[in-house]
Amino acid sequence: MTVNTSRARLLGAALAIGLIAVPAAQAQRAMTIEDLFEIRQVGGAQIAPDGDQIFYTVSVPRNVVDGEDDGVPHLELHITDGAGESRTFIAGQGRIGAVAWAPGGDAITFLDRRDGDDATTVYSISASGGEAQRLFGFDQSIQSYVITPDGESIFFIARDEADPTISSLRSRGFRANVFEEDYTFSHVWKADLDGDDAPERLALPGHPSQLSLSENGERLAVALAPTPLVDDSLMSRRWHVIDADDGDVISVIETPGKIGSAVFSPNARRLAFLAGADRADPTAGTLHVANARNGEYEAIAREAEQHIMQIAWRDNDTMLTLAHVGAESALVEYEVSGEESARAPADGVVYAGMDFHRDSGRVSMVAHASTHPRELFVDDGAGWVRWTDHNPQLADIEFAEQSVFEYTARDGVRVEGVLMTPAGDAPNGGWPMIMTVHGGPEAHDSNGWLTGYSRAGHIGTGEGFAVFYPNYRGSTGRGEVFAKLDHLDPPGEEFNDLVDAIGALSEAGIIDPDRVGITGGSYGGFASAWGATVASEHFAASVPFVALTELISFFGTTEIPVEMIDVHFMEYPWQNWPLYLEYSPTFHAQGSTTPTLIIHGEEDTRVDASQSYILYRMLKMAGEAPVRLVTYPGEGHGNRNAAAQYDYAHRVMRWMKHYLQGEGGEPPAHELPLPDLLGMED
């Protein structure tokens, strides 16, 4: 592989990331669930147009343990120009979004809804500080926006204005909803930021969800779906290249399946974007390059065992990408010809977000590791330097030992996952283990920070468990072929991978095969329900979360029936009734000996809560093992609010400790001792 000098300097620096001087943690105590509600995570980061400053966001949890009001995390805005030099610009309760440098770099723009606003509005705050100012508002909430390079105009996405007659009728009690027909389209609008003219709506076909503007302001890329339905957003969106001056469609990029983000080359002649390689590809993780004028496109490195997460243009012919490769990550450079011109694996961290400043060559990276959540790293040419540490309290934690564990499944397929174990040697017979199965299945777990309210991680190891995150077949990070290995056979060989992991870890002397629990959300909940029924003899405890459990009714109630078929099951129920029946965990409830705690959000539209009620009823009536169902009002496909997350984390850990370490038998009390846990006074 030939690499020119400037590219070698940039990418070679990535190899040094493991050498960053970060103070070593002083092992003092195990991590607890309560610690989760103090952990801050860096979000998006972007380098200023002049290359000197970087803004980034920080997610701050609601600390319900210390008495803070329940809710979703706050989002702060910070600016930094060097390691340890961060300044907080926006803090407190709020959820700002769509943060971007204003043209010229003297201010930062973002979406917010403040006192006096009837809808989400674009605000601006000076890069030198001060109060945020209202920049642009609209009758309806602005969902996404881009500002032209001259700073004079804005393109934005907003929904149709509500019909006052319909609003009046609803206030009088006429509130019938017509399923999958009673929806509201969004549109792309253009407005002058300094003018008094009304915004102009672009005449585009469909429902927009993403915008990307060329650096010269001449072309706008818009992701359009036929309708606002979730299935259409997943499977039928297409990138449209628009003339930014008159709003005419220049070209349509007719990809067959899922699409992801897109970015124009500096001269706007090409559009690099992420997409599925074909209709059956479960994820938009393959790099593509299109001719912006006619929409013709080609896939780049389709056969590579990786998935691309982000793209930046180095010049008009070269792209810098962030790739996830198995449980690791890398910076990879491609020519538009398809040639890979450089590759530099990350060392000691997992890359989660990238920004590239072309003039200076500076790269910023949001990255996480086994011992810290997402933080900001910057390369100025001499190697990566960690610029932020938003969780100094983690220096008090005794962290688990963590590594990638690889094994061979029963049919010879190589499978890997991330293994966390308590410090020191395994006890005789091995540790009890919590297997945590990711959802999707088009997702994967990286060898980085793996602790959260639904992921035991360091909390589990602190309680004496090994914790394993399997990247079973169907997972991303290993390329298109591996991601399709579950097609026509879910949950066949892919779930055998989970059982085979138990055998491999047991043979290595790491875990006790008789004390293994399984948990996961969504498709990971499906795996957990499967483990509690079909594979019951292998699992001593199970906690399915927002799980699909009965496939025929799941198909009939989910908001993604087309996606379910086209990238996973491949056949409709009426084409293969036995598959849908026999591959449903509920079909195998009789004979289950696994104590099962079922958890679901009552407002889930992806996997209807009825799926958990059905599994509960089947297991309850079979009567061969303890079963409990817990639901959370107001929560959907995963718990967003802090109190529900806290409650969930304690229930799951208590269930696992009771059945994998404790006396087992009858389940623990149905109520949590929340007053004691929260330190509430009598």
PDB file of N, CA and C in Angstrom, residues 595-635:
ATOM      1  N   PRO A 595     -35.766 -18.802  35.302  1.00  0.00           N
ATOM      2  CA  PRO A 595     -36.453 -17.665  35.916  1.00  0.00           C
ATOM      3  C   PRO A 595     -36.310 -16.429  35.017  1.00  0.00           C
ATOM      4  N   THR A 596     -37.450 -15.832  34.656  1.00  0.00           N
ATOM      5  CA  THR A 596     -37.452 -14.797  33.618  1.00  0.00           C
ATOM      6  C   THR A 596     -38.126 -13.532  34.106  1.00  0.00           C
ATOM      7  N   LEU A 597     -37.400 -12.437  34.055  1.00  0.00           N
ATOM      8  CA  LEU A 597     -37.910 -11.106  34.366  1.00  0.00           C
ATOM      9  C   LEU A 597     -38.112 -10.367  33.052  1.00  0.00           C
ATOM     10  N   ILE A 598     -39.357 -10.047  32.718  1.00  0.00           N
ATOM     11  CA  ILE A 598     -39.703  -9.423  31.441  1.00  0.00           C
ATOM     12  C   ILE A 598     -39.976  -7.943  31.690  1.00  0.00           C
ATOM     13  N   ILE A 599     -39.369  -7.066  30.889  1.00  0.00           N
ATOM     14  CA  ILE A 599     -39.499  -5.619  31.108  1.00  0.00           C
ATOM     15  C   ILE A 599     -39.829  -4.932  29.788  1.00  0.00           C
ATOM     16  N   HIS A 600     -40.751  -3.952  29.845  1.00  0.00           N
ATOM     17  CA  HIS A 600     -41.165  -3.274  28.608  1.00  0.00           C
ATOM     18  C   HIS A 600     -41.665  -1.862  28.910  1.00  0.00           C
ATOM     19  N   GLY A 601     -41.453  -0.955  27.953  1.00  0.00           N
ATOM     20  CA  GLY A 601     -42.042   0.375  28.000  1.00  0.00           C
ATOM     21  C   GLY A 601     -43.446   0.338  27.426  1.00  0.00           C
ATOM     22  N   GLU A 602     -44.376   0.971  28.098  1.00  0.00           N
ATOM     23  CA  GLU A 602     -45.777   0.873  27.700  1.00  0.00           C
ATOM     24  C   GLU A 602     -46.097   1.636  26.419  1.00  0.00           C
ATOM     25  N   GLU A 603     -45.234   2.565  26.009  1.00  0.00           N
ATOM     26  CA  GLU A 603     -45.495   3.363  24.808  1.00  0.00           C
ATOM     27  C   GLU A 603     -44.622   2.931  23.631  1.00  0.00           C
ATOM     28  N   ASP A 604     -44.147   1.724  23.643  1.00  0.00           N
ATOM     29  CA  ASP A 604     -43.255   1.225  22.593  1.00  0.00           C
ATOM     30  C   ASP A 604     -44.033   1.019  21.296  1.00  0.00           C
ATOM     31  N   THR A 605     -43.579   1.676  20.216  1.00  0.00           N
ATOM     32  CA  THR A 605     -44.191   1.488  18.900  1.00  0.00           C
ATOM     33  C   THR A 605     -43.364   0.587  17.997  1.00  0.00           C
ATOM     34  N   ARG A 606     -42.103   0.379  18.331  1.00  0.00           N
ATOM     35  CA  ARG A 606     -41.255  -0.507  17.543  1.00  0.00           C
ATOM     36  C   ARG A 606     -41.597  -1.974  17.836  1.00  0.00           C
ATOM     37  N   VAL A 607     -41.615  -2.306  19.122  1.00  0.00           N
ATOM     38  CA  VAL A 607     -42.027  -3.638  19.571  1.00  0.00           C
ATOM     39  C   VAL A 607     -43.155  -3.419  20.574  1.00  0.00           C
ATOM     40  N   ASP A 608     -44.364  -3.698  20.165  1.00  0.00           N
ATOM     41  CA  ASP A 608     -45.521  -3.411  21.007  1.00  0.00           C
ATOM     42  C   ASP A 608     -45.410  -4.141  22.342  1.00  0.00           C
ATOM     43  N   ALA A 609     -45.853  -3.466  23.403  1.00  0.00           N
ATOM     44  CA  ALA A 609     -45.762  -4.050  24.737  1.00  0.00           C
ATOM     45  C   ALA A 609     -46.531  -5.362  24.851  1.00  0.00           C
ATOM     46  N   SER A 610     -47.479  -5.598  23.956  1.00  0.00           N
ATOM     47  CA  SER A 610     -48.215  -6.863  23.978  1.00  0.00           C
ATOM     48  C   SER A 610     -47.281  -8.057  23.821  1.00  0.00           C
ATOM     49  N   GLN A 611     -46.124  -7.861  23.170  1.00  0.00           N
ATOM     50  CA  GLN A 611     -45.167  -8.950  23.025  1.00  0.00           C
ATOM     51  C   GLN A 611     -44.708  -9.478  24.379  1.00  0.00           C
ATOM     52  N   SER A 612     -44.515  -8.585  25.332  1.00  0.00           N
ATOM     53  CA  SER A 612     -44.087  -9.015  26.659  1.00  0.00           C
ATOM     54  C   SER A 612     -45.237  -9.614  27.457  1.00  0.00           C
ATOM     55  N   TYR A 613     -46.442  -9.080  27.256  1.00  0.00           N
ATOM     56  CA  TYR A 613     -47.597  -9.666  27.934  1.00  0.00           C
ATOM     57  C   TYR A 613     -47.820 -11.106  27.464  1.00  0.00           C
ATOM     58  N   ILE A 614     -47.640 -11.348  26.173  1.00  0.00           N
ATOM     59  CA  ILE A 614     -47.841 -12.700  25.637  1.00  0.00           C
ATOM     60  C   ILE A 614     -46.814 -13.664  26.219  1.00  0.00           C
ATOM     61  N   LEU A 615     -45.545 -13.259  26.234  1.00  0.00           N
ATOM     62  CA  LEU A 615     -44.518 -14.131  26.792  1.00  0.00           C
ATOM     63  C   LEU A 615     -44.780 -14.400  28.272  1.00  0.00           C
ATOM     64  N   TYR A 616     -45.142 -13.350  28.984  1.00  0.00           N
ATOM     65  CA  TYR A 616     -45.446 -13.517  30.412  1.00  0.00           C
ATOM     66  C   TYR A 616     -46.569 -14.531  30.611  1.00  0.00           C
ATOM     67  N   ARG A 617     -47.639 -14.379  29.859  1.00  0.00           N
ATOM     68  CA  ARG A 617     -48.784 -15.256  30.060  1.00  0.00           C
ATOM     69  C   ARG A 617     -48.439 -16.706  29.726  1.00  0.00           C
ATOM     70  N   MET A 618     -47.693 -16.906  28.649  1.00  0.00           N
ATOM     71  CA  MET A 618     -47.314 -18.267  28.268  1.00  0.00           C
ATOM     72  C   MET A 618     -46.443 -18.908  29.344  1.00  0.00           C
ATOM     73  N   LEU A 619     -45.431 -18.191  29.821  1.00  0.00           N
ATOM     74  CA  LEU A 619     -44.553 -18.740  30.848  1.00  0.00           C
ATOM     75  C   LEU A 619     -45.291 -18.923  32.174  1.00  0.00           C
ATOM     76  N   LYS A 620     -46.161 -17.989  32.492  1.00  0.00           N
ATOM     77  CA  LYS A 620     -46.909 -18.074  33.746  1.00  0.00           C
ATOM     78  C   LYS A 620     -47.813 -19.297  33.752  1.00  0.00           C
ATOM     79  N   MET A 621     -48.525 -19.521  32.640  1.00  0.00           N
ATOM     80  CA  MET A 621     -49.445 -20.652  32.590  1.00  0.00           C
ATOM     81  C   MET A 621     -48.694 -21.976  32.489  1.00  0.00           C
ATOM     82  N   ALA A 622     -47.517 -21.958  31.856  1.00  0.00           N
ATOM     83  CA  ALA A 622     -46.710 -23.183  31.828  1.00  0.00           C
ATOM     84  C   ALA A 622     -46.277 -23.557  33.239  1.00  0.00           C
ATOM     85  N   GLY A 623     -45.997 -22.540  34.056  1.00  0.00           N
ATOM     86  CA  GLY A 623     -45.806 -22.727  35.480  1.00  0.00           C
ATOM     87  C   GLY A 623     -44.599 -23.522  35.907  1.00  0.00           C
ATOM     88  N   GLU A 624     -43.548 -23.553  35.104  1.00  0.00           N
ATOM     89  CA  GLU A 624     -42.401 -24.382  35.442  1.00  0.00           C
ATOM     90  C   GLU A 624     -41.217 -23.581  35.981  1.00  0.00           C
ATOM     91  N   ALA A 625     -41.309 -22.253  35.948  1.00  0.00           N
ATOM     92  CA  ALA A 625     -40.220 -21.420  36.461  1.00  0.00           C
ATOM     93  C   ALA A 625     -40.791 -20.059  36.853  1.00  0.00           C
ATOM     94  N   PRO A 626     -40.134 -19.352  37.776  1.00  0.00           N
ATOM     95  CA  PRO A 626     -40.615 -18.024  38.157  1.00  0.00           C
ATOM     96  C   PRO A 626     -40.599 -17.068  36.963  1.00  0.00           C
ATOM     97  N   VAL A 627     -41.602 -16.217  36.884  1.00  0.00           N
ATOM     98  CA  VAL A 627     -41.668 -15.212  35.825  1.00  0.00           C
ATOM     99  C   VAL A 627     -42.297 -13.949  36.397  1.00  0.00           C
ATOM    100  N   ARG A 628     -41.806 -12.802  35.965  1.00  0.00           N
ATOM    101  CA  ARG A 628     -42.340 -11.513  36.421  1.00  0.00           C
ATOM    102  C   ARG A 628     -42.340 -10.551  35.239  1.00  0.00           C
ATOM    103  N   LEU A 629     -43.352  -9.711  35.171  1.00  0.00           N
ATOM    104  CA  LEU A 629     -43.459  -8.685  34.125  1.00  0.00           C
ATOM    105  C   LEU A 629     -43.497  -7.312  34.775  1.00  0.00           C
ATOM    106  N   VAL A 630     -42.616  -6.416  34.339  1.00  0.00           N
ATOM    107  CA  VAL A 630     -42.566  -5.033  34.813  1.00  0.00           C
ATOM    108  C   VAL A 630     -42.691  -4.114  33.608  1.00  0.00           C
ATOM    109  N   THR A 631     -43.616  -3.158  33.655  1.00  0.00           N
ATOM    110  CA  THR A 631     -43.765  -2.194  32.562  1.00  0.00           C
ATOM    111  C   THR A 631     -43.557  -0.781  33.103  1.00  0.00           C
ATOM    112  N   TYR A 632     -43.131   0.119  32.201  1.00  0.00           N
ATOM    113  CA  TYR A 632     -42.862   1.507  32.575  1.00  0.00           C
ATOM    114  C   TYR A 632     -43.778   2.452  31.804  1.00  0.00           C
ATOM    115  N   PRO A 633     -44.690   3.136  32.493  1.00  0.00           N
ATOM    116  CA  PRO A 633     -45.559   4.114  31.817  1.00  0.00           C
ATOM    117  C   PRO A 633     -44.728   5.232  31.186  1.00  0.00           C
ATOM    118  N   GLY A 634     -45.117   5.631  29.989  1.00  0.00           N
ATOM    119  CA  GLY A 634     -44.464   6.756  29.327  1.00  0.00           C
ATOM    120  C   GLY A 634     -43.165   6.424  28.637  1.00  0.00           C
ATOM    121  N   GLU A 635     -42.649   5.214  28.826  1.00  0.00           N
ATOM    122  CA  GLU A 635     -41.395   4.833  28.177  1.00  0.00           C
ATOM    123  C   GLU A 635     -41.690   4.045  26.905  1.00  0.00           C
TER     124      GLU A 635
END
